Coordinates of C-alpha atoms and ligand atoms in Angstrom, one line a residue:
X1 CA 75.4 117.8 11.9
X2 CA 71.9 117.1 12.6
X3 CA 70.1 119.1 15.3
X4 CA 69.9 117.1 18.7
X5 CA 66.3 116.7 19.3
X6 CA 66.0 117.6 23.1
X7 CA 62.2 118.5 23.1
X8 CA 60.1 115.6 24.0
X9 CA 57.1 116.8 22.1
X10 CA 59.0 117.0 19.0
X11 CA 60.6 113.5 19.6
X12 CA 57.0 112.3 20.1
X13 CA 56.1 114.0 16.8
X14 CA 58.7 112.3 15.1
X15 CA 58.2 108.8 16.4
X16 CA 54.5 109.2 15.4
X17 CA 55.3 109.6 11.8
X18 CA 58.1 106.7 12.0
X19 CA 55.7 104.3 13.8
X20 CA 52.5 105.6 11.7
X21 CA 50.8 106.3 15.0
X22 CA 47.7 108.3 16.2
X23 CA 47.6 109.5 19.9
X24 CA 44.2 109.2 21.6
X25 CA 43.7 111.0 25.1
X26 CA 41.0 111.1 27.6
X27 CA 39.9 114.1 29.3
X28 CA 41.5 113.1 32.4
X29 CA 44.7 113.1 31.2
X30 CA 47.3 115.8 32.1
X31 CA 46.9 118.8 29.8
X32 CA 50.4 118.4 28.2
X33 CA 49.2 115.0 27.1
X34 CA 45.8 116.2 25.8
X35 CA 47.6 119.2 24.0
X36 CA 49.6 116.7 21.8
X37 CA 46.9 114.2 21.3
X38 CA 45.3 113.9 17.6
X39 CA 41.7 113.2 19.3
X40 CA 40.6 113.9 22.9
X41 CA 37.3 112.7 24.3
X42 CA 35.3 110.5 26.7
X43 CA 35.4 106.8 26.5
X44 CA 32.6 106.8 24.3
X45 CA 34.0 109.2 21.9
X46 CA 37.5 107.6 22.0
X47 CA 35.9 104.2 21.4
X48 CA 34.3 105.5 18.3
X49 CA 37.3 107.5 17.2
X50 CA 39.6 104.4 17.5
X51 CA 37.4 102.8 14.9
X52 CA 38.2 105.6 12.4
X53 CA 41.8 105.5 12.8
X54 CA 43.6 104.8 9.5
X55 CA 47.2 104.6 11.1
X56 CA 48.6 101.1 12.1
X57 CA 49.3 102.2 15.7
X58 CA 47.1 103.7 18.3
X59 CA 48.7 105.2 21.3
X60 CA 46.0 105.2 24.0
X61 CA 46.5 107.8 26.6
X62 CA 43.9 106.8 29.2
X63 CA 43.5 103.6 31.4
X64 CA 43.7 100.1 30.6
X65 CA 39.9 99.1 29.9
X66 CA 40.0 102.1 27.5
X67 CA 42.9 101.0 25.4
X68 CA 41.6 97.4 25.6
X69 CA 38.4 98.5 24.2
X70 CA 40.3 100.2 21.2
X71 CA 42.0 96.8 20.6
X72 CA 38.9 94.8 20.6
X73 CA 37.0 97.4 18.1
X74 CA 40.3 97.3 15.9
X75 CA 41.8 93.8 16.3
X76 CA 44.2 94.7 13.3
X77 CA 45.8 97.6 14.8
X78 CA 48.7 97.7 17.5
X79 CA 47.4 99.6 20.6
X80 CA 50.1 100.8 22.9
X81 CA 49.2 101.9 26.4
X82 CA 52.0 104.0 27.8
X83 CA 51.8 102.3 31.2
X84 CA 50.3 99.1 31.6
X85 CA 49.6 99.5 35.4
X86 CA 47.0 102.5 34.5
X87 CA 44.0 100.4 36.0
X88 CA 40.6 101.6 37.2
X89 CA 39.3 101.1 40.7
X90 CA 35.7 100.4 39.2
X91 CA 37.1 97.7 36.9
X92 CA 38.9 96.1 39.8
X93 CA 36.0 96.1 42.0
X94 CA 34.1 93.6 39.6
X95 CA 36.3 90.7 38.6
X96 CA 34.8 88.3 36.0
X97 CA 34.8 85.2 38.4
X98 CA 32.9 87.0 41.1
X99 CA 30.4 88.6 38.7
X100 CA 29.7 84.9 37.2
X101 CA 29.2 83.5 40.4
X102 CA 26.6 86.2 41.4
X103 CA 24.9 85.9 38.1
X104 CA 24.7 82.2 38.8
X105 CA 23.0 82.7 42.2
X106 CA 20.5 85.1 40.6
X107 CA 19.5 82.5 38.1
X108 CA 19.2 79.8 40.7
X109 CA 16.8 82.1 42.4
X110 CA 14.7 82.3 39.2
X111 CA 15.4 85.9 38.5
X112 CA 15.0 87.1 35.0
X113 CA 17.6 89.8 34.1
X114 CA 20.2 91.5 31.7
X115 CA 23.5 92.6 32.8
X116 CA 24.5 96.0 32.0
X117 CA 28.1 97.1 32.8
X118 CA 29.9 100.5 32.8
X119 CA 32.5 100.8 30.3
X120 CA 34.9 100.9 33.2
X121 CA 35.4 97.1 33.7
X122 CA 37.5 94.4 32.2
X123 CA 37.0 92.7 29.0
X124 CA 36.5 89.4 30.8
X125 CA 33.6 91.0 32.8
X126 CA 32.2 92.6 29.6
X127 CA 32.1 89.2 28.1
X128 CA 29.8 88.1 30.9
X129 CA 27.3 91.1 30.0
X130 CA 24.4 91.9 27.7
X131 CA 25.2 95.7 27.3
X132 CA 27.9 98.1 27.8
X133 CA 27.1 101.8 28.8
X134 CA 29.4 105.0 29.0
X135 CA 28.4 108.1 30.9
X136 CA 27.6 109.4 27.4
X137 CA 25.0 106.7 26.5
X138 CA 23.9 105.0 29.5
X139 CA 20.2 106.3 29.4
X140 CA 19.7 105.2 25.8
X141 CA 21.2 101.8 26.2
X142 CA 19.1 101.1 29.5
X143 CA 15.9 101.8 27.3
X144 CA 16.9 98.8 25.1
X145 CA 16.6 96.4 28.1
X146 CA 13.3 94.6 27.7
X147 CA 10.8 96.1 30.3
X148 CA 9.9 92.6 31.5
X149 CA 13.8 92.1 32.6
X150 CA 15.5 93.1 35.7
X151 CA 18.7 95.0 35.4
X152 CA 21.9 93.8 37.1
X153 CA 24.1 97.0 36.9
X154 CA 27.9 96.9 37.5
X155 CA 30.2 98.0 38.9
X156 CA 29.4 101.5 39.7
X157 CA 26.7 101.7 42.4
X158 CA 26.4 105.8 42.3
X159 CA 26.0 105.8 38.4
X160 CA 23.6 103.1 38.9
X161 CA 21.7 104.8 41.6
X162 CA 21.5 107.9 39.1
X163 CA 20.4 105.8 36.2
X164 CA 17.6 104.4 38.2
X165 CA 16.6 107.9 39.2
X166 CA 16.5 109.3 35.6
X167 CA 15.2 106.2 33.9
X168 CA 12.7 104.9 36.5
X169 CA 14.2 101.4 36.1
X170 CA 14.8 99.4 39.2
X171 CA 18.3 97.9 39.4
X172 CA 20.4 95.4 41.4
X173 CA 23.4 97.5 41.9
X174 CA 26.9 96.0 42.3
X175 CA 28.9 97.6 45.2
X176 CA 31.8 99.5 43.4
X177 CA 32.8 103.0 43.4
X178 CA 35.3 105.3 41.7
X179 CA 38.0 106.2 43.8
X180 CA 38.2 109.8 42.4
X181 CA 34.6 110.7 42.5
X182 CA 33.7 109.0 45.8
X183 CA 35.8 111.2 48.0
X184 CA 34.4 114.7 47.1
X185 CA 33.6 116.4 50.4
X186 CA 30.1 117.8 50.4
X187 CA 31.1 120.0 53.4
X188 CA 33.9 121.7 51.3
X189 CA 31.5 122.1 48.3
X190 CA 28.8 124.0 50.4
X191 CA 31.7 126.2 51.6
X192 CA 33.0 126.6 48.3
X193 CA 29.5 127.4 46.9
X194 CA 29.0 129.9 49.8
X195 CA 32.3 131.7 48.8
X196 CA 31.4 132.2 45.2
X197 CA 27.9 133.6 44.9
X198 CA 26.1 132.8 41.9
X199 CA 28.2 130.0 41.0
X200 CA 27.3 126.9 39.1
X201 CA 28.0 123.4 40.2
X202 CA 28.7 120.7 37.6
X203 CA 29.3 116.9 38.8
X204 CA 29.8 113.7 37.1
X205 CA 27.3 110.8 37.9
X206 CA 30.0 108.9 39.4
X207 CA 29.6 111.2 42.3
X208 CA 27.7 110.1 45.3
X209 CA 24.0 111.4 45.8
X210 CA 25.0 114.0 48.4
X211 CA 27.2 115.8 45.8
X212 CA 24.7 115.3 42.9
X213 CA 22.0 116.7 44.6
X214 CA 23.9 119.7 45.5
X215 CA 24.9 120.3 41.9
X216 CA 23.1 122.4 39.1
X217 CA 24.1 119.8 36.4
X218 CA 24.8 116.1 36.5
X219 CA 26.5 114.5 33.4
X220 CA 29.4 112.7 32.0
X221 CA 32.4 114.8 30.7
X222 CA 31.2 115.3 27.2
X223 CA 27.5 116.2 28.5
X224 CA 29.3 119.0 30.9
X225 CA 31.1 120.3 27.8
X226 CA 27.9 120.9 26.1
X227 CA 26.1 122.2 29.2
X228 CA 28.8 124.8 29.7
X229 CA 28.4 126.0 26.2
X230 CA 24.9 127.2 27.1
X231 CA 25.9 129.5 30.1
X232 CA 26.0 133.2 29.9
X233 CA 29.4 134.8 29.9
X234 CA 31.7 135.1 33.1
X235 CA 30.6 132.2 35.3
X236 CA 32.2 130.7 38.3
X237 CA 31.9 127.0 37.6
X238 CA 32.6 124.5 40.3
X239 CA 33.7 121.0 38.7
X240 CA 33.2 117.8 40.5
X241 CA 35.2 115.4 38.3
X242 CA 38.6 114.7 37.7
X243 CA 40.5 118.0 37.7
X244 CA 42.3 117.3 34.5
X245 CA 38.9 118.1 33.1
X246 CA 39.3 121.7 33.6
X247 CA 42.3 122.0 31.1
X248 CA 39.9 121.0 28.5
X249 CA 37.1 123.2 29.9
X250 CA 39.5 126.2 30.0
X251 CA 40.9 125.6 26.5
X252 CA 37.2 125.8 25.2
X253 CA 35.7 128.4 27.5
X254 CA 38.1 131.1 28.5
X255 CA 35.3 133.3 29.4
X256 CA 34.4 131.5 32.5
X257 CA 36.3 130.5 35.7
X258 CA 36.6 126.9 36.7
X259 CA 37.5 125.7 40.2
X260 CA 37.9 122.1 41.2
X261 CA 35.9 120.7 44.0
X262 CA 37.9 119.5 46.8
X263 CA 38.3 116.1 48.1
X264 CA 38.0 114.7 51.6
X265 CA 41.5 113.9 52.1
X266 CA 43.4 116.1 49.8
X267 CA 43.0 119.2 47.8
X268 CA 42.2 117.6 44.6
X269 CA 40.9 114.3 43.3
X270 CA 43.4 113.6 40.5
X271 CA 43.2 109.9 39.4
X272 CA 46.4 108.1 40.2
X273 CA 46.0 105.6 37.5
X274 CA 45.5 108.2 34.7
X275 CA 48.7 110.1 36.2
X276 CA 50.7 107.1 35.4
X277 CA 50.9 108.2 31.7
X278 CA 53.4 110.9 31.1
X279 CA 55.0 112.3 28.0
X280 CA 58.3 110.3 28.5
X281 CA 56.3 107.1 28.7
X282 CA 54.4 108.1 25.4
X283 CA 57.9 108.6 23.7
X284 CA 59.2 105.3 25.2
X285 CA 56.3 103.2 24.0
X286 CA 56.6 104.7 20.4
X287 CA 60.3 103.8 20.5
X288 CA 60.1 100.3 21.8
X289 CA 56.4 99.4 20.6
X290 CA 55.8 98.3 24.3
X291 CA 53.7 97.9 26.1
X292 CA 51.0 96.5 23.8
X293 CA 47.5 95.4 24.4
X294 CA 47.6 91.8 23.3
X295 CA 44.5 89.7 22.1
X296 CA 42.8 87.5 24.6
X297 CA 40.1 84.9 23.9
X298 CA 37.5 86.9 25.8
X299 CA 37.8 89.6 23.5
X300 CA 35.7 88.1 20.9
X301 CA 32.5 87.8 22.9
X302 CA 33.4 91.3 24.7
X303 CA 33.7 92.7 21.1
X304 CA 30.1 91.5 20.3
X305 CA 28.7 93.5 23.5
X306 CA 30.7 96.5 22.7
X307 CA 29.8 96.7 19.0
X308 CA 26.0 96.3 19.9
X309 CA 26.1 99.0 22.6
X310 CA 28.6 101.7 21.3
X311 CA 28.7 101.3 17.2
X312 CA 24.9 100.6 16.7
Ligands
CIZ401 O1 33.2 107.7 30.3 C1 34.3 108.2 30.5 O2 35.0 108.5 29.5 C2 34.6 108.6 31.8 C3 35.3 107.8 32.5 C4 34.0 109.7 32.3 C5 33.3 110.7 31.3 O3 32.2 111.1 31.7 O4 34.0 110.9 30.4

């Protein structure tokens, strides 16, 4: 009699073979999901990794705009997202019709500008833009906007402010923010720093200016990983980004101690959208082939912008 498979990880592994699938997972996913992924990364690395996948199916463990990006860059692949409701507060803050009206108003006022969107936006919004940036390539892409053009940066005003500071380019900023990064408490951060003499603080550029200015290093998740590699042994490191990032940091750097920075309203700033994906839902989507990201007409134009920005 065949053994009954009770271990969900074994079930997922078997289904991956049956469905010819690769699992991609963002650093903000639970550790148990990152542990079973074939590839982990930030959204830039995951978008690029998606273009290298040879299997017919990609299970994207992240949020909707990331899975959508994987589909846009790989139209022939089946892309599954374990929970279709895994959204993003930044993407929600900049719906395409609202952005189109704003761009129209700027043009009517004679403004010459290019629109740069953070990758945390819908495909319909990307289709209205000239460039897409991630936290990993933003500085480099901003450098490609002609100097005689203004920059309309959407949707994250904190990342936009940070990019203004480091590039010196003046920007028109959309009023969006990430629900995870906006609510770090600077008071708690200062108290945590006082209780850990000599500690190092790393912060994501989606954090507000008061958190960034209180930090030793500001960068996207991949940049944080590279920065920690340069530190001497045995540091206390305060981490101001989604706390699942600590799983990835501890996996790589067991020589340090990592501490999440507390949020204003709760002890940790876990992203409720990322948390919708679970091992059970990964198994179920492989089993049923659903939910799947399906092609939308706006993907053609969004694909041009994505390829120009992320792949060249
Ligand atoms: O770009 C990404 O993947 C996000 C949302 C954060 C980061 O810095 O990796």
